[in-house]
Coordinates of C-alpha atoms and ligand atoms in Angstrom, one line a residue:
X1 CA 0.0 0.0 0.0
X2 CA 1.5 3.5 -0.8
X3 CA -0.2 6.9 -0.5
X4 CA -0.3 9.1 -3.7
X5 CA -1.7 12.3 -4.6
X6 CA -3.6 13.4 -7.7
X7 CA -2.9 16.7 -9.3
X8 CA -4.7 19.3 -11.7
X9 CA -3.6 18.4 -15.1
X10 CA -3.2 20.6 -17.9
X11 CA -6.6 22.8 -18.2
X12 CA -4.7 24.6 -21.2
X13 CA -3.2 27.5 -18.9
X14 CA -6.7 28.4 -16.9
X15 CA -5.2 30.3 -14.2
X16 CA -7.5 30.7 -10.8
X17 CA -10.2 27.8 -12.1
X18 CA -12.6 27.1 -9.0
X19 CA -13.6 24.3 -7.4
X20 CA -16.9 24.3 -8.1
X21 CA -17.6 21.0 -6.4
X22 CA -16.4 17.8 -5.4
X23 CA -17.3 14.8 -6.2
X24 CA -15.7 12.3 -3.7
X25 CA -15.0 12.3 -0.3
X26 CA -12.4 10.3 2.2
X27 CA -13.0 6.8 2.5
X28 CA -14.3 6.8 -1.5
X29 CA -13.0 3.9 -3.2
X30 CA -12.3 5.3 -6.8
X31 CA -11.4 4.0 -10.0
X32 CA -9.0 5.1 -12.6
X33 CA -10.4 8.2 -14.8
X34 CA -13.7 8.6 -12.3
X35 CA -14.1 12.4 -12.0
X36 CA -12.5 14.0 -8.6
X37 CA -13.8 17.7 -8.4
X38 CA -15.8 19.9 -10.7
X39 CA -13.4 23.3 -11.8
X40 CA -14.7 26.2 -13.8
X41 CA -12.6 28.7 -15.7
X42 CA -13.5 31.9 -16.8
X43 CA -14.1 29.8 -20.1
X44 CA -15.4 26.2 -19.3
X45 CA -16.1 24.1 -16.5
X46 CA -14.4 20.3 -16.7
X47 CA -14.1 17.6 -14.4
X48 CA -10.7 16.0 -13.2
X49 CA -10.0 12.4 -13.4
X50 CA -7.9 10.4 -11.0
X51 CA -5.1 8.7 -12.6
X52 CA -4.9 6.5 -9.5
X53 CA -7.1 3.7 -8.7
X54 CA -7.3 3.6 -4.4
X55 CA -9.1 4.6 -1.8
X56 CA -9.7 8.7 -0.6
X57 CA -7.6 9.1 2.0
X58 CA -7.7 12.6 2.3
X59 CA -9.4 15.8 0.2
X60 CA -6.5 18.5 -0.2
X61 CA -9.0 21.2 -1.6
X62 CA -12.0 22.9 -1.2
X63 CA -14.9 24.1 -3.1
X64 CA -14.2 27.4 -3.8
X65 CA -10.6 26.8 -3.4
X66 CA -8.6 28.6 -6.8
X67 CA -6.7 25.9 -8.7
X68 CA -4.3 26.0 -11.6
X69 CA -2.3 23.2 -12.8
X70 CA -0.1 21.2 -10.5
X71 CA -2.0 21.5 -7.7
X72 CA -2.8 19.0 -5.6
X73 CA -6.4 17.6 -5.4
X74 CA -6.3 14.5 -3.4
X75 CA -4.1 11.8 -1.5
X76 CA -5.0 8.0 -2.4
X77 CA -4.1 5.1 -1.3
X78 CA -3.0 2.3 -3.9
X79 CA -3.1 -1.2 -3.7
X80 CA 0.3 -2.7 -4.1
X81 CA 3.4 -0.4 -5.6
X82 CA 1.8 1.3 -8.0
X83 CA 4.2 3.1 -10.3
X84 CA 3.9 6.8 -10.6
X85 CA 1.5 8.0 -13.4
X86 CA 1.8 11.4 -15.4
X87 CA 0.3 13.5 -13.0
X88 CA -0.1 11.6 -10.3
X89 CA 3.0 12.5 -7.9
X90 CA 4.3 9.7 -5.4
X91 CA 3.4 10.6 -1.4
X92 CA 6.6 13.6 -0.6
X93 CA 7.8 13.7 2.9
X94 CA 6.3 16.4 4.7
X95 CA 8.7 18.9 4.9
X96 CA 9.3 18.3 0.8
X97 CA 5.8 18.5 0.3
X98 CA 5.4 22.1 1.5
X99 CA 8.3 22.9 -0.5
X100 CA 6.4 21.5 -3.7
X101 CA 3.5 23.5 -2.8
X102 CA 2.4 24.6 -6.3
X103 CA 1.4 27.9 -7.3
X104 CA -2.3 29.1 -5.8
X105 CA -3.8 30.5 -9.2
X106 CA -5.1 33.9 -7.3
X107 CA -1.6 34.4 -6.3
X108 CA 1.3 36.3 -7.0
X109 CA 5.0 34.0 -7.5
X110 CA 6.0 35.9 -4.8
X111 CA 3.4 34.3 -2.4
X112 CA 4.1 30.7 -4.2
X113 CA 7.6 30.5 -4.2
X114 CA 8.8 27.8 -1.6
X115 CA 8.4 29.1 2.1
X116 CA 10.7 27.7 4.4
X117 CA 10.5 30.7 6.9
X118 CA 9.3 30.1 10.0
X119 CA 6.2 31.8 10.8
X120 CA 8.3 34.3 13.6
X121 CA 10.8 34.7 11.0
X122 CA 7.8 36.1 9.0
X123 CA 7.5 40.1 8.9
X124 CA 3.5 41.2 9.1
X125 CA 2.3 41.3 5.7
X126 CA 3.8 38.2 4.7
X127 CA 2.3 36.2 7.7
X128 CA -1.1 37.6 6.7
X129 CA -0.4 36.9 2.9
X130 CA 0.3 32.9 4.7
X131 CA -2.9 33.1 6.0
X132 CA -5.3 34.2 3.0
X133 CA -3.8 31.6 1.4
X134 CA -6.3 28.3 2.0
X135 CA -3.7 25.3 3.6
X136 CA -4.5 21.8 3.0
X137 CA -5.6 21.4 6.6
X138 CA -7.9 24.4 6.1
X139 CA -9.4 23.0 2.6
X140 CA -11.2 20.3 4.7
X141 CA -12.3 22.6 8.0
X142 CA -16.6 22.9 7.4
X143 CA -17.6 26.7 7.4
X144 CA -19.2 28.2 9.6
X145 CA -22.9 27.3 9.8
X146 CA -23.6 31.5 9.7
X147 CA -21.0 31.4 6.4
X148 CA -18.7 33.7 7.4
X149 CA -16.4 31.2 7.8
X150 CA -15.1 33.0 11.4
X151 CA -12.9 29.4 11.8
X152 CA -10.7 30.5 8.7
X153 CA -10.8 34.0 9.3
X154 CA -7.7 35.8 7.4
X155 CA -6.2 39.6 7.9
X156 CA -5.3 41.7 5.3
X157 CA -4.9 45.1 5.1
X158 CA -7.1 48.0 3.9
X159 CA -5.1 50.8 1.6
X160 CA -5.2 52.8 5.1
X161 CA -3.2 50.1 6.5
X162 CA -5.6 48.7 8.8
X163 CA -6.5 45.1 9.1
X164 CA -9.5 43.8 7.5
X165 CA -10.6 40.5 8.8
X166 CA -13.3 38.0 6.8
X167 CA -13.2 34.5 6.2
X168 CA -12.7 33.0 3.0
X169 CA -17.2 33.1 2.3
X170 CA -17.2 36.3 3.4
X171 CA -14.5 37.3 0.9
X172 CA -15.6 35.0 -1.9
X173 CA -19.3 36.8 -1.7
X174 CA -17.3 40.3 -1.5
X175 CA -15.7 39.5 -4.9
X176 CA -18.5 38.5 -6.5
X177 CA -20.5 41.4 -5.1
X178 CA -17.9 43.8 -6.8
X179 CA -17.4 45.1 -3.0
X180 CA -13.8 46.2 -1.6
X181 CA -13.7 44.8 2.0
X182 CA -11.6 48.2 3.2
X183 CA -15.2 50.0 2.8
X184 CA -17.0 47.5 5.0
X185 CA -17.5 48.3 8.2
X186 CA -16.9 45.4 10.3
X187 CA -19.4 44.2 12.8
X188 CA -17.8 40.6 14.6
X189 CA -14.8 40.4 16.8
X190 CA -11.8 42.4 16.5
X191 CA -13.7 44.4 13.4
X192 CA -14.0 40.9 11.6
X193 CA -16.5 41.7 8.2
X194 CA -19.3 38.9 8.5
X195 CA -21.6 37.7 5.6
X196 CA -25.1 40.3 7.3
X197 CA -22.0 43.4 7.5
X198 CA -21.5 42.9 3.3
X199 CA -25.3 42.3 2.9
X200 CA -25.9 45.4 4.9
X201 CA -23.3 47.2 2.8
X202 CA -24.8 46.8 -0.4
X203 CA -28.4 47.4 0.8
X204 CA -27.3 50.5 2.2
X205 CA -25.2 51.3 -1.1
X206 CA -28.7 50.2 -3.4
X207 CA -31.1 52.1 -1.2
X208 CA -28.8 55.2 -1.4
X209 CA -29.5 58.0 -4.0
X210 CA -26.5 57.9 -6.0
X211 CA -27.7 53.7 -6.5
X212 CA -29.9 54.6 -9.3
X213 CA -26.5 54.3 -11.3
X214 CA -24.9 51.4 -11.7
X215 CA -21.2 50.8 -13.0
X216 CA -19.4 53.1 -15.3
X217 CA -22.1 53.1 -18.0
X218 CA -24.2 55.3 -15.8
X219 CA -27.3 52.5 -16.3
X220 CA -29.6 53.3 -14.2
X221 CA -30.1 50.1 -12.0
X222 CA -32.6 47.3 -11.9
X223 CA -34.5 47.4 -8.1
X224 CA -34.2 44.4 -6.5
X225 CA -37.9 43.3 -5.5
X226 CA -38.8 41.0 -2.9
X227 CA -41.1 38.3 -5.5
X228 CA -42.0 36.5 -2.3
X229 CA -44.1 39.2 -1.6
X230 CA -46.6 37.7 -4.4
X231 CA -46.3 34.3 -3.8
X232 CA -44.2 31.6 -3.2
X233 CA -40.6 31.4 -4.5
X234 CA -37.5 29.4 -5.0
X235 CA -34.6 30.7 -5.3
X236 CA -31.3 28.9 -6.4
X237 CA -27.6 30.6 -6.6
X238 CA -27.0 31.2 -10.4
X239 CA -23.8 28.6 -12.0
X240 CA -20.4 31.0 -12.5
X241 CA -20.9 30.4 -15.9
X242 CA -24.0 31.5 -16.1
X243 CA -23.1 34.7 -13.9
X244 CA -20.2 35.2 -16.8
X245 CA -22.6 33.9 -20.0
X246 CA -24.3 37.0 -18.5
X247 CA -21.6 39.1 -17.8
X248 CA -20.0 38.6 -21.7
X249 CA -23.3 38.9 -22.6
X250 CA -24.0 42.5 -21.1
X251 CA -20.7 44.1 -22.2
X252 CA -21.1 42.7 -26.1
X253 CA -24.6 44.6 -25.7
X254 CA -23.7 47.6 -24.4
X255 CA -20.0 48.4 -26.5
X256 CA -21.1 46.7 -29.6
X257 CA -23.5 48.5 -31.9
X258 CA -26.0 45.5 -33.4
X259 CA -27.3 45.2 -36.5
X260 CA -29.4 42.0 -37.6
X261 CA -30.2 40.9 -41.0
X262 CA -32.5 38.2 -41.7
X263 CA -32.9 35.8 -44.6
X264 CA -34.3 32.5 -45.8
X265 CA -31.5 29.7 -47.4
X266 CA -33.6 27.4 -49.5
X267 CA -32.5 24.5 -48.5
X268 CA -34.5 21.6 -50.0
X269 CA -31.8 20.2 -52.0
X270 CA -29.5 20.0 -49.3
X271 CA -32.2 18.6 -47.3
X272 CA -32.8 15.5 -50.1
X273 CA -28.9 15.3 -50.6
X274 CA -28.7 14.8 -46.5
X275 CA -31.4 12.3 -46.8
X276 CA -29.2 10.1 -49.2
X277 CA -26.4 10.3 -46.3
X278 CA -28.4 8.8 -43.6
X279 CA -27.3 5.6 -44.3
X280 CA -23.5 6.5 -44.4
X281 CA -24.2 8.5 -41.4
X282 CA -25.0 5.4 -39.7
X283 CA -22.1 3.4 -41.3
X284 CA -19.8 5.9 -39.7
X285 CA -21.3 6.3 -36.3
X286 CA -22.1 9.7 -36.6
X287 CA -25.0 12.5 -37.2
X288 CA -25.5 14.6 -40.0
X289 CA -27.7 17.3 -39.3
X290 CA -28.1 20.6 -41.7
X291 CA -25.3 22.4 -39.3
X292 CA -22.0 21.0 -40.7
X293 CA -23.0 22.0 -43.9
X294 CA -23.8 25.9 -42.9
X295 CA -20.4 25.7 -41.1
X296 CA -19.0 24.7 -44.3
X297 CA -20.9 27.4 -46.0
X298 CA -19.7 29.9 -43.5
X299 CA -16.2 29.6 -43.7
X300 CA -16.5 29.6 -47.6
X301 CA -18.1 32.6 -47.2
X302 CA -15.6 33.9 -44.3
X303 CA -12.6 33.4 -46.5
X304 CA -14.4 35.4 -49.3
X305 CA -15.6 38.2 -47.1
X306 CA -12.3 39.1 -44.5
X307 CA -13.8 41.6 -42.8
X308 CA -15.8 39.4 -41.3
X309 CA -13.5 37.1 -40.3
X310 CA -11.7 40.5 -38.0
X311 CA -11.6 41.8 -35.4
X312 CA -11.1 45.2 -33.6
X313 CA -7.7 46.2 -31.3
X314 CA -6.0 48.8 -30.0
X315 CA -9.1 50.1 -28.4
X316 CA -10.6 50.6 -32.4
X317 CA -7.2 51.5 -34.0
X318 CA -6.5 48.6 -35.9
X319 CA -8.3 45.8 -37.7
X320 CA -7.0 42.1 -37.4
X321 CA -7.3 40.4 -40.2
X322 CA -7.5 36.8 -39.3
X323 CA -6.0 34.2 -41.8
X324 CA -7.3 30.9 -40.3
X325 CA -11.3 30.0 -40.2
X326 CA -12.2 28.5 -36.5
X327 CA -16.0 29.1 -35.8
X328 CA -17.7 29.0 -32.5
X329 CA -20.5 26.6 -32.1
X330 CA -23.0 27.5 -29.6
X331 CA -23.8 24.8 -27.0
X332 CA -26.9 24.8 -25.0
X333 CA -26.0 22.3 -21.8
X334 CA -27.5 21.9 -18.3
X335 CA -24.9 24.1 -16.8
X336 CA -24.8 26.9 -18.9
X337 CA -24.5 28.0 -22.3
X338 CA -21.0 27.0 -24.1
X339 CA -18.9 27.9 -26.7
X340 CA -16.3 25.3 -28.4
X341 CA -14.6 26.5 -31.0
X342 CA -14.0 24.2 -34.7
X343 CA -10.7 24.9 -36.0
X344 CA -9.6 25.3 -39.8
X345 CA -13.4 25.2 -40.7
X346 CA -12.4 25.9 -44.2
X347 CA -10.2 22.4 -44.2
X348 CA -12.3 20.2 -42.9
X349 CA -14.4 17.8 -45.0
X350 CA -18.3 17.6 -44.1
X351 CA -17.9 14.6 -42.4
X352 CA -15.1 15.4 -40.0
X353 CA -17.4 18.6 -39.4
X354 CA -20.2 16.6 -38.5
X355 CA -17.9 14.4 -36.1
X356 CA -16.3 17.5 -34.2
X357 CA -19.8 18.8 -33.6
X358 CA -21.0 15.7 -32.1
X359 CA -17.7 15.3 -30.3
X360 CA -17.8 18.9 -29.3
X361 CA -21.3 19.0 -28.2
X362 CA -21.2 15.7 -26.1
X363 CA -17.7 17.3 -24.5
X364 CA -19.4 20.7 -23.4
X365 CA -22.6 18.4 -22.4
X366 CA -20.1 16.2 -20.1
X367 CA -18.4 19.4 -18.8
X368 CA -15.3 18.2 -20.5
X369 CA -14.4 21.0 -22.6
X370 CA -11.0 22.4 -21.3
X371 CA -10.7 26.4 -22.2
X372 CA -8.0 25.7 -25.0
X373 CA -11.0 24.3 -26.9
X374 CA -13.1 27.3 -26.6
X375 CA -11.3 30.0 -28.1
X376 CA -9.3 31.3 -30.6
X377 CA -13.2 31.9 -32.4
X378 CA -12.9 34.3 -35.4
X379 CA -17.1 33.9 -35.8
X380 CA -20.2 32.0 -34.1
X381 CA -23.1 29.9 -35.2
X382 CA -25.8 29.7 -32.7
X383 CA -28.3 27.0 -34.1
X384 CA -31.7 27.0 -32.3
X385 CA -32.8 24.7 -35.4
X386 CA -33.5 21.8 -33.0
X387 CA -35.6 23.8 -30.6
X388 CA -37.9 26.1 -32.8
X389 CA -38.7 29.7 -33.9
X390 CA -38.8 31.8 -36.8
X391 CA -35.9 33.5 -36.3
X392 CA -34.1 35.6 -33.2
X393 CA -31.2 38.7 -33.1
X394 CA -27.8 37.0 -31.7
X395 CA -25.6 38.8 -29.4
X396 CA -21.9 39.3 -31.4
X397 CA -19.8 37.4 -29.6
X398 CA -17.1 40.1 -28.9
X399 CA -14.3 40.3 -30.3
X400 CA -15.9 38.4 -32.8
X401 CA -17.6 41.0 -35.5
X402 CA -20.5 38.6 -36.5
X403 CA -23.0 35.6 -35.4
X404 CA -25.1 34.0 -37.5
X405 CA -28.5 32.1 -35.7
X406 CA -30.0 29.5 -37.3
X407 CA -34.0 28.9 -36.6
X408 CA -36.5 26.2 -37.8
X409 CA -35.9 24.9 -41.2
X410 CA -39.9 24.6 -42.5
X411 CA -41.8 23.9 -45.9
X412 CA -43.6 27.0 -47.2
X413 CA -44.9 28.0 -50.6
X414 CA -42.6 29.5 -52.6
X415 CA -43.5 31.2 -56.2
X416 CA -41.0 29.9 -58.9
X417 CA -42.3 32.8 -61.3
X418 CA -45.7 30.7 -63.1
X419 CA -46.9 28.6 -59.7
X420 CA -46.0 27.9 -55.8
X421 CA -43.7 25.5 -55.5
X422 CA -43.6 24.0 -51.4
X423 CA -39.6 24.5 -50.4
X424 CA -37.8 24.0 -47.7
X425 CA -36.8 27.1 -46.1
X426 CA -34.4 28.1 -43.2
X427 CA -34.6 31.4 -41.8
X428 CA -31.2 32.8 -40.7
X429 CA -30.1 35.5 -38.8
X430 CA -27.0 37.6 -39.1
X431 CA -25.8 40.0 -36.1
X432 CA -23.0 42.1 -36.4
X433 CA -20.7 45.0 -35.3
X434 CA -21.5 48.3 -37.2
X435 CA -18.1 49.9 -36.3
X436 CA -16.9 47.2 -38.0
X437 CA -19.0 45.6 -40.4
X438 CA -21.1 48.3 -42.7
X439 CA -24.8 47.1 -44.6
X440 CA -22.8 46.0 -48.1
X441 CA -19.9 44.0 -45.5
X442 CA -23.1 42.3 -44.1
X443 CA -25.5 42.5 -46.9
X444 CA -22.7 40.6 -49.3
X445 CA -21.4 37.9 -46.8
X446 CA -25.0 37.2 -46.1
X447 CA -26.1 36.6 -49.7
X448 CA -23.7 34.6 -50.3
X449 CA -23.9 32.2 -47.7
X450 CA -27.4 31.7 -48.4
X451 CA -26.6 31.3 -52.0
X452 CA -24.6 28.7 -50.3
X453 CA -27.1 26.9 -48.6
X454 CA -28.7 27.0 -51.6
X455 CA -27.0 24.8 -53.7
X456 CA -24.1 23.2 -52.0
X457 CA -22.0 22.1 -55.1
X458 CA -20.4 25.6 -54.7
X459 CA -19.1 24.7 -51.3
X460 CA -16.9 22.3 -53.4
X461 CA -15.8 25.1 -55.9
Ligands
CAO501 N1 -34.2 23.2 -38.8 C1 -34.9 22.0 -38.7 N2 -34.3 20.9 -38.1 C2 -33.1 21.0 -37.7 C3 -32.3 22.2 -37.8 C4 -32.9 23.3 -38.4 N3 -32.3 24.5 -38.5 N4 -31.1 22.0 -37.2 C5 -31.1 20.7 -36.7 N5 -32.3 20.2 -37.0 C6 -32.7 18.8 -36.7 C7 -31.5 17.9 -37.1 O1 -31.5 17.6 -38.5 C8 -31.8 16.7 -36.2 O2 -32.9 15.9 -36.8 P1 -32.6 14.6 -37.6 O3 -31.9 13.7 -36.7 O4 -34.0 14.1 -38.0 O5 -31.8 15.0 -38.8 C9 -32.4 17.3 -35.0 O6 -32.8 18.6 -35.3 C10 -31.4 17.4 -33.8 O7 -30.4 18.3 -34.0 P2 -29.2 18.5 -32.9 O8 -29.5 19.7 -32.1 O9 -29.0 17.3 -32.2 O10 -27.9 18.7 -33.8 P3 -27.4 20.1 -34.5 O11 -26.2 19.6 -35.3 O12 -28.4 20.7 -35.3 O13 -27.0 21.0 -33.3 C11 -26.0 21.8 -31.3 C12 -26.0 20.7 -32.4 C13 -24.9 21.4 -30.3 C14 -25.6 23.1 -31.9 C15 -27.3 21.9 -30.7 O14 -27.7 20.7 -30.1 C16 -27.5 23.0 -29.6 O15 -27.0 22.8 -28.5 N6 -28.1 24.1 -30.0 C17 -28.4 25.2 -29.0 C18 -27.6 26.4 -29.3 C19 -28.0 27.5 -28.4 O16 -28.3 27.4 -27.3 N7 -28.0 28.7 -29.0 C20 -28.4 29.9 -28.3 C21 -27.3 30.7 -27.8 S1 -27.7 32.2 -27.1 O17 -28.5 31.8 -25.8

């Protein structure tokens, strides 16, 4: 029997992903690849494997807890001598093992760099930097049943130089809120900021007269209204990724000036050429729905049409011209919209299209996707083809300068110039930036992909 830990693997450079929740506990007998902990990025949200098959013997993290690759997760303990695996580090001697510490993702190398100070040795600010930082002991303490997480209280210091002392609740809750602990006022021992001190804060700073703006845009805010008043409620605490869906969402709105075009592809051939595939769909495992095919069409149409295929820098300065095609595929899933991103669009057959997208789809369904995977995006296609609706304006993905959404394909009666001829049309939807992208930009790259769509024997061309 040896005991061996299990670390965060490569999650394609996400610095400060959270634990968002775990998925064992001690005494957990687990099996090779079974998920460990739930972490979400700014980007994705994945679950770690084990590459050790053992038993839990002890949980080094915590949800909440700020990960980046190398840390430790948990300690096993393996039948027999197992051999080391590639991420799985062999059980260090203590002293060793602090020494390995890796790098906290919220923190700065300074505070990561081996410590081998003891803690009189210490000067002030360094002891208290010791303390924010979340030891293995303290990943496994319970919070306080109040959450303000008094047992794991940390000090820091206000820009006046005073302490401020909140636990590690009270300080996630602060950041979320936006609020700077120096302003809060204190109201447990020793000053310490407690979860009703922050709520109290932000009612006082809503109910104030200068709350009617919100943020630098000078919004006026939203009131907060007590629904319960009117009946009964539930209320459940929003995923991070839905909180930054929202956020992305919110700041494309506001600094990107929309325009939407709309348009029918007539799609009925590529509807009876799909139908001849369904059998060579099946032969290769795979699903061929109408999407591949308006990728396919998109980056044709990307490639002829660069502006679209840009993006703005230097705070509107400069235009990037992008020379590769990777599209953004959005993914409705349980936790959240996501958005993995197709590389070399413009290379890809039909078929290998069709695969990624299933591939892609089932990752981002599984909470798989790692953040390398989404990005890099140069445009988006959000399909809603499945679901319904005549058509909808997409949010530009920024810095993307386009999106394209794709509605219900459906038969309607279309007049070939002596009689109506029933046709299968499906309404699209282009959104773009109009600092950008003028009307003829749009207005071209639109009619061409539905030419497209139209007849796709000039996606071959
Ligand atoms: N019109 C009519 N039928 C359509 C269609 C369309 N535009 N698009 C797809 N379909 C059909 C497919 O052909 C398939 O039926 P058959 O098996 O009979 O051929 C069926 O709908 C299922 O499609 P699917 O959704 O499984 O596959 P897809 O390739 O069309 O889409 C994916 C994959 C991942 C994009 C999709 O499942 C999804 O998650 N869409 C939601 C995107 C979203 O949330 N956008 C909003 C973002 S902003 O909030």
């Amino acid at each position: 029997m040896s005991v061996e830990q299990v670390t965060v693997p490569d999650i394609g450079g996400a610095e400060g992903a959270e634990v968002i929740e775990l998925l064992v506990a001690v005494g957990d007998v687990v099996e090779l690849d079974q998920s460990l902990i739930v972490l979400e990025s700014d980007k994705a949200s994945m679950e770690i494997p084990s590459t050790l098959a053992g038993t839990v013997v002890e949980l080094l993290v915590a949800e909440g807890d700020q990960l980046a690759e190398g840390a430790p997760i948990v300690k096993i303990e393996v039948a027999g001598d197992a051999a080391k695996t590639e991420s799985g580090d062999s059980e260090a001697p203590a002293s060793s093992d602090e020494a390995k510490e890796p790098k906290a993702a919220n923190s700065s190398d300074e505070d990561a760099a081996p410590d081998n100070k003891s803690a009189e040795d210490k000067t002030e600010p360094e002891v208290a930097k010791a303390a924010a930082q979340p030891s293995k002991a303290d990943a496994n303490k319970t919070p306080e049943p109040d959450g303000s997480g008094v047992a794991d209280a940390t000090a820091e210091r206000s820009e006046e130089g005073e302490a401020i002392y909140a636990g590690p609740a009270v300080r996630k809750l602060a950041r979320e809120l936006g609020v700077q602990l120096g302003q809060v006022e204190g109201s447990g021992p020793q000053g310490r900021i407690l979860k009703e001190d922050l709520q109290q804060y932000v009612k006082k700073a809503v109910a104030a007269p200068s709350a009617g703006v919100a943020g630098s845009a000078g919004l006026p805010a939203v009131p907060e209204m007590d629904f319960a008043k009117f009946g009964d409620v539930d209320v459940t605490q929003r995923s991070k990724l839905d909180k930054l869906t929202a956020a992305n969402m919110q700041r494309s709105w506001l600094n990107v000036p929309h325009v939407t075009q709309f348009d029918d592809a007539d799609i009925t051939d590529l509807q009876a050429f799909r139908a001849t595939l369904k059998h060579e769909a099946q032969r290769r495992e795979t699903k061929l729905s109408p999407l591949p095919f308006i990728l396919k069409a998109c980056a044709v149409a990307l490639r002829d049409n660069p502006k679209i295929n840009s993006s703005l820098a230097r705070g509107g300065e400069d235009l990037v011209y992008k020379q590769y095609i990777h599209i953004g595929m959005a993914v409705d899933t349980p936790a959240g919209l996501m958005v993995p991103v197709i590389r070399d669009v413009d290379r890809k057959t039909i078929w290998e299209l069709a695969g990624e997208i299933v591939q892609l789809a089932d990752k981002a369904r599984e909470r798989k996707l790692s953040p390398a995977e989404m990005q890099g995006g140069c445009f988006t296609v959000s399909s809603l083809g499945n679901i319904g609706g005549n058509g909808f304006t997409p949010i530009v993905n920024t810095p993307e300068v386009a999106i394209l959404g794709v509605s219900k394909a459906a038969i309607k009666p279309v007049w070939n110039g002596s009689e109506f001829e029933p046709r299968t049309l499906l309404p699209l939807s282009l959104s773009y930036d109009h600092r950008v992208v003028n009307g003829g930009d749009g207005g071209r790259f639109f009619t061409q992909l539905v030419s497209l769509l139209g007849d796709i024997r000039q996606l071959s061309l």
